[in-house]
């Protein structure tokens, strides 16, 4: 596993939270994207080498809606950059972790992603994240 790629934060209202985080970082989000399959609208900030993803639910069945119901707003996941997501999934599965997406799926920001079940990771939702290479 490589560096932390980004931290995901669940928010109730993306417009309100965008303004809040724009004040914190002193910069506007560099990207906004809706991932319909996940029922989320995302907004990405960059501050120095660090990235933060704000996530808002777009429907009540969205995993973000369920998270907000259970835990309220706050840190939702930590994403680690990996070179080869298929190999990392196989390695972590071999270590006994439950992988929520054994076949990586397309996430926001041009990434292939997979999540580890938080029950096996001290309650921390861990995202593996591989840049989709062009060509
Ligand atoms: Zn993420």
PDB file of C-alpha atoms and ligand atoms in Angstrom, residues 6 8 53 55 77 79 115 127, ligand 1:
ATOM      1  CA  UNK A   6      -7.665  10.967   0.172  1.00  0.00           C
ATOM      2  CA  UNK A   8     -13.690  10.813   2.580  1.00  0.00           C
ATOM      3  CA  UNK A  53     -13.507  14.042  -0.760  1.00  0.00           C
ATOM      4  CA  UNK A  55     -19.705  12.895  -0.074  1.00  0.00           C
ATOM      5  CA  UNK A  77     -13.346   6.435   4.891  1.00  0.00           C
ATOM      6  CA  UNK A  79      -8.387   5.789   0.905  1.00  0.00           C
ATOM      7  CA  UNK A 115     -13.510  -1.283   0.255  1.00  0.00           C
ATOM      8  CA  UNK A 127     -10.708   2.199   0.496  1.00  0.00           C
TER       9      UNK A 127
HETATM   10 ZN1  LIG B   1     -13.055   7.851  -1.519  1.00  0.00          ZN
END
